[in-house]
Amino acid sequence: MANMKTGLGICGLIVLTVLPVDGEGPLRVAVTPIHSFAPATVTVRARIEPSAENRMLAIVADGDDFYRSSEIQLDGDHAPKIVELRFSNLPGGDYQFSAVLADRVGRQRDIVRQSVYVIPIAGCY
């Protein structure tokens, strides 16, 4: 069963290395790669529609044995249109990446989620 899952993961790695998630709101996110081998480095690229309301962007990587989050303060419509973060040394497993755009009082303006699978390698993590 493990060999089958690894085989399917490798096929997914070859076929689906980049999957952009285009939201209808002010936030669009691309997480790459969506399949990789442990220990993995995953890049999250958030494209933010300029708005005076944009004050904070939170990006979270949540896995079975791994959790990391980053909050980036935004300067409204003067903030960068693209924010890129890298999450390194991810152990094997399923991950949920989330990006949350918030206004000046912390209300959520938009949220985008993307699933990622890091293929465990024997002897690694």
mmCIF file of C-alpha atoms in Angstrom:
data_model
loop_
_atom_site.group_PDB
_atom_site.id
_atom_site.type_symbol
_atom_site.label_atom_id
_atom_site.label_comp_id
_atom_site.label_asym_id
_atom_site.label_seq_id
_atom_site.Cartn_x
_atom_site.Cartn_y
_atom_site.Cartn_z
ATOM 1 C CA MET A 1 0.000 0.000 0.000
ATOM 2 C CA ALA A 2 2.808 2.421 0.866
ATOM 3 C CA ASN A 3 4.497 1.733 -2.477
ATOM 4 C CA MET A 4 1.226 2.445 -4.281
ATOM 5 C CA LYS A 5 0.775 5.739 -2.423
ATOM 6 C CA THR A 6 4.388 6.711 -3.178
ATOM 7 C CA GLY A 7 3.881 5.745 -6.833
ATOM 8 C CA LEU A 8 0.739 7.865 -7.042
ATOM 9 C CA GLY A 9 2.577 10.717 -5.332
ATOM 10 C CA ILE A 10 5.394 10.529 -7.881
ATOM 11 C CA CYS A 11 2.866 10.618 -10.742
ATOM 12 C CA GLY A 12 1.242 13.632 -9.136
ATOM 13 C CA LEU A 13 4.646 15.285 -8.757
ATOM 14 C CA ILE A 14 5.321 14.866 -12.441
ATOM 15 C CA VAL A 15 1.880 15.940 -13.656
ATOM 16 C CA LEU A 16 0.837 18.600 -11.127
ATOM 17 C CA THR A 17 3.902 20.472 -9.934
ATOM 18 C CA VAL A 18 2.219 23.868 -9.966
ATOM 19 C CA LEU A 19 -1.409 24.570 -9.173
ATOM 20 C CA PRO A 20 -2.502 28.188 -8.868
ATOM 21 C CA VAL A 21 -5.586 28.922 -6.831
ATOM 22 C CA ASP A 22 -7.416 31.902 -8.245
ATOM 23 C CA GLY A 23 -9.889 33.320 -5.786
ATOM 24 C CA GLU A 24 -12.709 35.590 -6.813
ATOM 25 C CA GLY A 25 -11.811 38.066 -4.073
ATOM 26 C CA PRO A 26 -8.866 40.367 -3.490
ATOM 27 C CA LEU A 27 -6.431 37.490 -2.803
ATOM 28 C CA ARG A 28 -5.030 34.865 -5.173
ATOM 29 C CA VAL A 29 -2.472 32.269 -4.111
ATOM 30 C CA ALA A 30 -0.185 29.769 -5.842
ATOM 31 C CA VAL A 31 1.521 27.095 -3.749
ATOM 32 C CA THR A 32 4.383 25.209 -5.428
ATOM 33 C CA PRO A 33 5.061 22.392 -5.644
ATOM 34 C CA ILE A 34 1.881 20.671 -4.506
ATOM 35 C CA HIS A 35 3.761 17.330 -4.474
ATOM 36 C CA SER A 36 7.410 16.975 -3.440
ATOM 37 C CA PHE A 37 9.788 14.731 -1.536
ATOM 38 C CA ALA A 38 10.717 15.228 2.127
ATOM 39 C CA PRO A 39 12.386 17.292 3.377
ATOM 40 C CA ALA A 40 10.591 19.759 1.119
ATOM 41 C CA THR A 41 10.668 23.468 0.455
ATOM 42 C CA VAL A 42 7.297 24.900 -0.521
ATOM 43 C CA THR A 43 6.802 28.397 -1.906
ATOM 44 C CA VAL A 44 3.616 30.378 -1.343
ATOM 45 C CA ARG A 45 3.068 33.339 -3.677
ATOM 46 C CA ALA A 46 0.163 35.610 -2.749
ATOM 47 C CA ARG A 47 -1.124 38.183 -5.238
ATOM 48 C CA ILE A 48 -3.037 40.928 -3.455
ATOM 49 C CA GLU A 49 -5.395 43.336 -5.183
ATOM 50 C CA PRO A 50 -4.453 46.864 -3.997
ATOM 51 C CA SER A 51 -6.881 48.315 -1.456
ATOM 52 C CA ALA A 52 -6.680 50.806 1.396
ATOM 53 C CA GLU A 53 -8.343 48.092 3.534
ATOM 54 C CA ASN A 54 -5.412 45.632 3.242
ATOM 55 C CA ARG A 55 -3.527 45.661 6.567
ATOM 56 C CA MET A 56 -2.358 42.110 7.252
ATOM 57 C CA LEU A 57 -1.632 38.898 5.402
ATOM 58 C CA ALA A 58 -1.268 35.654 7.389
ATOM 59 C CA ILE A 59 0.125 32.544 5.718
ATOM 60 C CA VAL A 60 -0.095 29.206 7.542
ATOM 61 C CA ALA A 61 1.388 25.767 6.824
ATOM 62 C CA ASP A 62 -0.479 23.152 8.869
ATOM 63 C CA GLY A 63 0.531 19.485 8.697
ATOM 64 C CA ASP A 64 0.336 16.362 10.833
ATOM 65 C CA ASP A 65 3.710 16.951 12.520
ATOM 66 C CA PHE A 66 4.472 20.511 11.414
ATOM 67 C CA TYR A 67 2.946 23.952 11.915
ATOM 68 C CA ARG A 68 4.334 27.330 10.943
ATOM 69 C CA SER A 69 2.682 30.690 10.353
ATOM 70 C CA SER A 70 3.813 34.133 9.283
ATOM 71 C CA GLU A 71 2.029 37.451 9.517
ATOM 72 C CA ILE A 72 2.978 40.267 7.160
ATOM 73 C CA GLN A 73 1.834 43.809 7.892
ATOM 74 C CA LEU A 74 0.471 45.575 4.813
ATOM 75 C CA ASP A 75 0.319 49.311 4.135
ATOM 76 C CA GLY A 76 -3.068 49.427 2.438
ATOM 77 C CA ASP A 77 -2.943 50.230 -1.270
ATOM 78 C CA HIS A 78 0.804 50.983 -0.946
ATOM 79 C CA ALA A 79 1.592 47.375 -0.023
ATOM 80 C CA PRO A 80 3.374 45.099 -2.491
ATOM 81 C CA LYS A 81 1.048 43.367 -4.942
ATOM 82 C CA ILE A 82 2.943 40.082 -4.555
ATOM 83 C CA VAL A 83 4.187 38.520 -1.328
ATOM 84 C CA GLU A 84 6.268 35.347 -1.473
ATOM 85 C CA LEU A 85 7.205 33.063 1.431
ATOM 86 C CA ARG A 86 9.170 29.819 1.570
ATOM 87 C CA PHE A 87 8.571 27.051 4.092
ATOM 88 C CA SER A 88 11.658 24.814 4.313
ATOM 89 C CA ASN A 89 12.390 21.344 5.684
ATOM 90 C CA LEU A 90 8.794 20.134 5.671
ATOM 91 C CA PRO A 91 8.588 16.484 6.747
ATOM 92 C CA GLY A 92 6.460 14.009 4.836
ATOM 93 C CA GLY A 93 2.707 14.277 5.137
ATOM 94 C CA ASP A 94 -0.416 16.141 4.117
ATOM 95 C CA TYR A 95 -0.481 19.917 4.552
ATOM 96 C CA GLN A 96 -3.108 22.608 4.386
ATOM 97 C CA PHE A 97 -1.731 26.011 3.374
ATOM 98 C CA SER A 98 -3.939 29.000 4.129
ATOM 99 C CA ALA A 99 -3.578 32.676 3.272
ATOM 100 C CA VAL A 100 -5.794 35.166 5.086
ATOM 101 C CA LEU A 101 -6.107 38.826 4.118
ATOM 102 C CA ALA A 102 -7.401 41.114 6.886
ATOM 103 C CA ASP A 103 -8.419 44.749 7.252
ATOM 104 C CA ARG A 104 -7.297 47.347 9.814
ATOM 105 C CA VAL A 105 -9.479 45.928 12.630
ATOM 106 C CA GLY A 106 -8.520 42.318 11.922
ATOM 107 C CA ARG A 107 -11.652 41.312 10.006
ATOM 108 C CA GLN A 108 -11.046 38.699 7.352
ATOM 109 C CA ARG A 109 -11.357 40.131 3.840
ATOM 110 C CA ASP A 110 -10.497 36.914 2.018
ATOM 111 C CA ILE A 111 -9.082 33.440 2.600
ATOM 112 C CA VAL A 112 -7.549 30.965 0.162
ATOM 113 C CA ARG A 113 -6.572 27.362 0.960
ATOM 114 C CA GLN A 114 -4.416 24.859 -0.897
ATOM 115 C CA SER A 115 -3.530 21.257 -0.071
ATOM 116 C CA VAL A 116 0.022 19.960 -0.492
ATOM 117 C CA TYR A 117 1.446 16.454 -0.143
ATOM 118 C CA VAL A 118 5.076 15.902 0.835
ATOM 119 C CA ILE A 119 6.156 12.354 0.017
ATOM 120 C CA PRO A 120 8.043 10.774 2.922
ATOM 121 C CA ILE A 121 11.395 9.206 2.088
ATOM 122 C CA ALA A 122 12.625 6.254 4.167
ATOM 123 C CA GLY A 123 15.176 7.530 6.671
ATOM 124 C CA CYS A 124 14.134 11.183 6.233
ATOM 125 C CA TYR A 125 11.945 12.727 8.899
#
